[in-house]
Amino acid sequence: MRIGIQWKIIGIYLSVVLVIMIASGTVIIFQIEEQYFNKVKIKTEGIAISVRELLGFEGDIDLEKDRDLLISKLRNLTAIGEDTDIYILNNEGFVEIALGTQFNRGDYVPGTHKNGFAGVVNETLSTDKSATSKWVYLVKGGRNSQSTLEHSLPIRDYKTGLIKAIIYVISDTTEIYSNVDTVMYTLGIGTLVALALAGAFSAIFAKMITQPIKALTKSAKLLQEGAFKKIPNESNDEIGQLTLSFNQMAQELRKTLLDISSEKNKLERILENLADGVLAFNRQGVLIHANSVSYDMLDKAKIDHRFDFIFPKFGLDISFDNILENDEKYKKGIMMNIGDKFISFHFAPYESSHGEKEGLTVVMQDVTSQQKLDQMRKDFVANVSHELRTPLTTVKTYTETLINGAIDEKETALDFLSVMEKETDRMTTLVQDLLELSKIDNKQMQLNMQVVDIYSLLIDTIRAQAIQSQGKHQEVKISFKKNKEYLIEGDPARIGQIFHNILSNAIKYTEDNGQIKIELSSNDKEVIIKVKDTGIGMSKKDLERIFERFYRADKARSRKMGGTGLGLSIAKEMVELHGGSIKMESELGKGTTVTIVFKALNIDDDFF
């Protein structure tokens, strides 16, 4: 997240104030805490001394015998409050007199004290000197670890110098923490007030500094967008001089930017509306521009960022540096096949105003349609020439033979004429098929649309092809549901032509004694015709191209049977003219299934 200069200035001011307050507050709290600690310490040590003087331990006192007397004297000690416990211990650390709640008579203080052998009693027993517990300050976690202040004062026997008793005083430290809390609360309030005042003054000061800068920033953004507004200048300081210089610079820059933007928009609009793809690379071969057509041509949602990564993926071994050096072999361009597309690439280096090579532009042209059209023309000429050459050669050969004397031999002449008639029929069929396709391509096919009963047309087709099927001892069956109509809207002559073509192919490519089964079915939307045979079938590779013009799966056998390679192509075009679809499934050696689907015609009772 971006933080503005104004907030940074305010943050700096508040941070400085906060650091000062924390540092000074820490020192104050430390001193207050030490002051109150010394106060409690002096009080605790004073009570121990008062107890010693009050009880007159200088004499020979027996703690057992004089216990009641000592307790009575202690109760009269005015310095004792509710926050102070007094214990008289023997020279071994056992409690003999207890004026408090933390220990009872007979308790062994060094062993039962919460501090264990770290307590002041243990220190006194070890050193024979008075001891006061050390204070743990708040900054070191004192609030959680220390709730009392303890002092032990040894009483010695003047004769032997040995300890005969220990005065053990425990004072509550609540007063210290209470006073420290009060100071901390006061400092906290003071800190908040100081921060509020610092925030207010820093905001005013920051605004004075940042307001001109914000105006400059806003104007710079407007200038970038092509809409500049002059900044008012009311000061003569450094920021005022900067504002004046910016206004003058912006006027010139705005004009330049408008000119550049206009040219850039024109160029981008031209590039985006080009039918050709355009790629631009800088001197390092990094892609800097690509119009939308480029992505479509390369079949990519995302194009790599370097020249050396893009083209090798398509199998092109081209050098960026060689193209920049105007290598002759790249001047005519390169043709590349991407999927089912043919793309022509033209490379042109561009230069700077100083004549230095700055990069490379690549113009891509989709020449798929031209390539396919050229190929179709070549295939058409080759196929028609091939299809006509064989019968023409046969007719010419037989004609020459007849002219050379074979016409005098009646039987030979009749055989020759029969062959010539078949070849002529074959050429006639080819020309008629070509004319049919030409009419379809030029949208000159006229359909006589009427209600067509598919079942009746199939029966007629089976009867018409009966001679061919019976000649090969083939069984042709039709299956359908009785009492059901199979009606569509179409041209009965053209649909009959489709059925004749499909059934004729099934008979031709099914061996003797084979089976051909026609399945007729329908639903509310479609009428479906399936023609299944047990013929030779075809491979998957042939199946993908079977509807192409002049394509034959078995060229030698097809030509021998009189096929032109146009029948299935015509059938597909006819089916699609009726709004239907045709597909073929086949497996080599296992037969073929042709499925034709037409849109069903639902006729109301009053239609007739």
Short mmCIF file of N, CA, C and O in Angstrom, two decimals, residues 420-470:
data_model
loop_
_atom_site.label_atom_id
_atom_site.label_comp_id
_atom_site.label_asym_id
_atom_site.label_seq_id
_atom_site.Cartn_x
_atom_site.Cartn_y
_atom_site.Cartn_z
N MET A 420 -16.46 -49.32 -75.85
CA MET A 420 -16.46 -47.87 -76.11
C MET A 420 -17.70 -47.22 -75.53
O MET A 420 -17.65 -46.09 -75.00
N GLU A 421 -18.83 -47.93 -75.59
CA GLU A 421 -20.08 -47.37 -75.02
C GLU A 421 -19.95 -47.23 -73.50
O GLU A 421 -20.36 -46.21 -72.91
N LYS A 422 -19.37 -48.26 -72.85
CA LYS A 422 -19.21 -48.21 -71.39
C LYS A 422 -18.28 -47.06 -70.99
O LYS A 422 -18.54 -46.34 -70.02
N GLU A 423 -17.19 -46.89 -71.75
CA GLU A 423 -16.25 -45.81 -71.42
C GLU A 423 -16.89 -44.45 -71.65
O GLU A 423 -16.66 -43.50 -70.89
N THR A 424 -17.73 -44.38 -72.71
CA THR A 424 -18.44 -43.12 -72.97
C THR A 424 -19.42 -42.83 -71.84
O THR A 424 -19.55 -41.68 -71.39
N ASP A 425 -20.12 -43.87 -71.38
CA ASP A 425 -21.05 -43.69 -70.26
C ASP A 425 -20.31 -43.23 -69.00
O ASP A 425 -20.80 -42.40 -68.23
N ARG A 426 -19.13 -43.80 -68.83
CA ARG A 426 -18.33 -43.42 -67.68
C ARG A 426 -17.95 -41.94 -67.74
O ARG A 426 -18.03 -41.22 -66.75
N MET A 427 -17.52 -41.46 -68.92
CA MET A 427 -17.20 -40.04 -69.08
C MET A 427 -18.43 -39.17 -68.91
O MET A 427 -18.37 -38.09 -68.33
N THR A 428 -19.57 -39.65 -69.42
CA THR A 428 -20.82 -38.89 -69.27
C THR A 428 -21.19 -38.75 -67.80
O THR A 428 -21.60 -37.68 -67.33
N THR A 429 -21.07 -39.88 -67.06
CA THR A 429 -21.38 -39.85 -65.62
C THR A 429 -20.46 -38.87 -64.90
O THR A 429 -20.89 -38.10 -64.02
N LEU A 430 -19.18 -38.88 -65.25
CA LEU A 430 -18.22 -37.97 -64.62
C LEU A 430 -18.60 -36.53 -64.89
O LEU A 430 -18.61 -35.69 -63.97
N VAL A 431 -18.94 -36.21 -66.15
CA VAL A 431 -19.31 -34.84 -66.50
C VAL A 431 -20.59 -34.44 -65.78
O VAL A 431 -20.72 -33.32 -65.29
N GLN A 432 -21.57 -35.38 -65.70
CA GLN A 432 -22.82 -35.06 -64.99
C GLN A 432 -22.56 -34.79 -63.51
O GLN A 432 -23.13 -33.87 -62.91
N ASP A 433 -21.68 -35.62 -62.90
CA ASP A 433 -21.35 -35.40 -61.48
C ASP A 433 -20.67 -34.05 -61.29
O ASP A 433 -20.95 -33.33 -60.32
N LEU A 434 -19.77 -33.71 -62.20
CA LEU A 434 -19.10 -32.41 -62.11
C LEU A 434 -20.09 -31.27 -62.25
O LEU A 434 -19.98 -30.24 -61.55
N LEU A 435 -21.05 -31.42 -63.14
CA LEU A 435 -22.08 -30.39 -63.32
C LEU A 435 -22.93 -30.26 -62.06
O LEU A 435 -23.31 -29.16 -61.66
N GLU A 436 -23.25 -31.41 -61.42
CA GLU A 436 -24.02 -31.38 -60.17
C GLU A 436 -23.27 -30.59 -59.10
O GLU A 436 -23.84 -29.71 -58.43
N LEU A 437 -21.98 -30.90 -58.94
CA LEU A 437 -21.18 -30.20 -57.93
C LEU A 437 -21.04 -28.73 -58.27
O LEU A 437 -21.03 -27.87 -57.38
N SER A 438 -20.91 -28.41 -59.55
CA SER A 438 -20.80 -27.01 -59.96
C SER A 438 -22.06 -26.24 -59.60
O SER A 438 -22.01 -25.10 -59.14
N LYS A 439 -23.24 -26.89 -59.81
CA LYS A 439 -24.50 -26.23 -59.45
C LYS A 439 -24.59 -25.99 -57.94
O LYS A 439 -25.04 -24.93 -57.49
N ILE A 440 -24.14 -26.99 -57.19
CA ILE A 440 -24.18 -26.83 -55.72
C ILE A 440 -23.23 -25.73 -55.27
O ILE A 440 -23.58 -24.87 -54.45
N ASP A 441 -22.00 -25.72 -55.82
CA ASP A 441 -21.01 -24.70 -55.45
C ASP A 441 -21.49 -23.31 -55.80
O ASP A 441 -21.22 -22.34 -55.07
N ASN A 442 -22.16 -23.16 -56.92
CA ASN A 442 -22.63 -21.85 -57.38
C ASN A 442 -24.04 -21.52 -56.91
O ASN A 442 -24.63 -20.54 -57.36
N LYS A 443 -24.56 -22.40 -56.00
CA LYS A 443 -25.90 -22.19 -55.43
C LYS A 443 -26.97 -22.09 -56.52
O LYS A 443 -27.90 -21.28 -56.44
N GLN A 444 -26.83 -22.91 -57.55
CA GLN A 444 -27.80 -22.94 -58.64
C GLN A 444 -28.71 -24.15 -58.57
O GLN A 444 -29.57 -24.35 -59.43
N MET A 445 -28.52 -24.98 -57.54
CA MET A 445 -29.34 -26.18 -57.39
C MET A 445 -30.74 -25.78 -56.93
O MET A 445 -30.92 -25.12 -55.92
N GLN A 446 -31.74 -26.16 -57.68
CA GLN A 446 -33.13 -25.87 -57.36
C GLN A 446 -33.77 -27.12 -56.77
O GLN A 446 -33.76 -28.19 -57.39
N LEU A 447 -34.32 -27.01 -55.59
CA LEU A 447 -34.95 -28.15 -54.91
C LEU A 447 -36.47 -28.02 -54.99
O LEU A 447 -37.03 -26.95 -54.71
N ASN A 448 -37.12 -29.09 -55.37
CA ASN A 448 -38.58 -29.14 -55.42
C ASN A 448 -39.07 -29.69 -54.08
O ASN A 448 -39.29 -30.90 -53.92
N MET A 449 -39.23 -28.80 -53.12
CA MET A 449 -39.54 -29.21 -51.75
C MET A 449 -40.99 -29.66 -51.63
O MET A 449 -41.92 -28.97 -52.08
N GLN A 450 -41.18 -30.83 -51.01
CA GLN A 450 -42.51 -31.39 -50.74
C GLN A 450 -42.39 -32.40 -49.63
O GLN A 450 -41.29 -32.71 -49.16
N VAL A 451 -43.53 -32.94 -49.21
CA VAL A 451 -43.51 -33.95 -48.16
C VAL A 451 -43.00 -35.26 -48.75
O VAL A 451 -43.51 -35.74 -49.77
N VAL A 452 -41.96 -35.82 -48.12
CA VAL A 452 -41.32 -37.02 -48.63
C VAL A 452 -41.45 -38.14 -47.60
O VAL A 452 -41.14 -37.94 -46.42
N ASP A 453 -41.92 -39.31 -48.05
CA ASP A 453 -41.99 -40.50 -47.20
C ASP A 453 -40.69 -41.28 -47.39
O ASP A 453 -40.47 -41.90 -48.43
N ILE A 454 -39.82 -41.23 -46.38
CA ILE A 454 -38.51 -41.87 -46.47
C ILE A 454 -38.63 -43.37 -46.67
O ILE A 454 -37.88 -43.98 -47.45
N TYR A 455 -39.59 -43.99 -46.02
CA TYR A 455 -39.75 -45.44 -46.14
C TYR A 455 -40.03 -45.82 -47.59
O TYR A 455 -39.42 -46.75 -48.14
N SER A 456 -40.94 -45.09 -48.25
CA SER A 456 -41.28 -45.41 -49.64
C SER A 456 -40.07 -45.23 -50.54
O SER A 456 -39.82 -46.05 -51.44
N LEU A 457 -39.29 -44.15 -50.33
CA LEU A 457 -38.12 -43.92 -51.15
C LEU A 457 -37.09 -45.04 -50.97
O LEU A 457 -36.45 -45.46 -51.94
N LEU A 458 -36.91 -45.53 -49.74
CA LEU A 458 -35.97 -46.61 -49.49
C LEU A 458 -36.41 -47.89 -50.19
O LEU A 458 -35.59 -48.62 -50.77
N ILE A 459 -37.72 -48.18 -50.14
CA ILE A 459 -38.25 -49.38 -50.83
C ILE A 459 -37.99 -49.28 -52.32
O ILE A 459 -37.54 -50.24 -52.97
N ASP A 460 -38.25 -48.08 -52.90
CA ASP A 460 -38.00 -47.89 -54.33
C ASP A 460 -36.52 -48.07 -54.66
O ASP A 460 -36.16 -48.65 -55.70
N THR A 461 -35.66 -47.56 -53.80
CA THR A 461 -34.22 -47.68 -54.04
C THR A 461 -33.77 -49.14 -54.00
O THR A 461 -32.97 -49.59 -54.82
N ILE A 462 -34.29 -49.88 -53.01
CA ILE A 462 -33.92 -51.31 -52.89
C ILE A 462 -34.37 -52.07 -54.15
O ILE A 462 -33.62 -52.91 -54.68
N ARG A 463 -35.56 -51.77 -54.63
CA ARG A 463 -36.05 -52.45 -55.84
C ARG A 463 -35.19 -52.08 -57.05
O ARG A 463 -34.89 -52.96 -57.89
N ALA A 464 -34.82 -50.80 -57.15
CA ALA A 464 -34.03 -50.37 -58.30
C ALA A 464 -32.64 -51.02 -58.30
O ALA A 464 -32.05 -51.25 -59.36
N GLN A 465 -32.11 -51.31 -57.10
CA GLN A 465 -30.77 -51.90 -56.99
C GLN A 465 -30.83 -53.42 -56.85
O GLN A 465 -29.80 -54.06 -56.60
N ALA A 466 -32.03 -53.99 -57.02
CA ALA A 466 -32.20 -55.43 -56.78
C ALA A 466 -31.35 -56.26 -57.73
O ALA A 466 -30.78 -57.29 -57.35
N ILE A 467 -31.26 -55.84 -59.02
CA ILE A 467 -30.51 -56.62 -60.01
C ILE A 467 -29.04 -56.71 -59.59
O ILE A 467 -28.43 -57.79 -59.64
N GLN A 468 -28.46 -55.57 -59.16
CA GLN A 468 -27.05 -55.57 -58.76
C GLN A 468 -26.83 -56.44 -57.52
O GLN A 468 -25.85 -57.20 -57.44
N SER A 469 -27.71 -56.34 -56.52
CA SER A 469 -27.54 -57.12 -55.29
C SER A 469 -27.77 -58.61 -55.53
O SER A 469 -27.05 -59.45 -54.98
N GLN A 470 -28.78 -58.93 -56.34
CA GLN A 470 -29.05 -60.34 -56.61
C GLN A 470 -27.93 -60.96 -57.44
O GLN A 470 -27.61 -62.14 -57.30
#
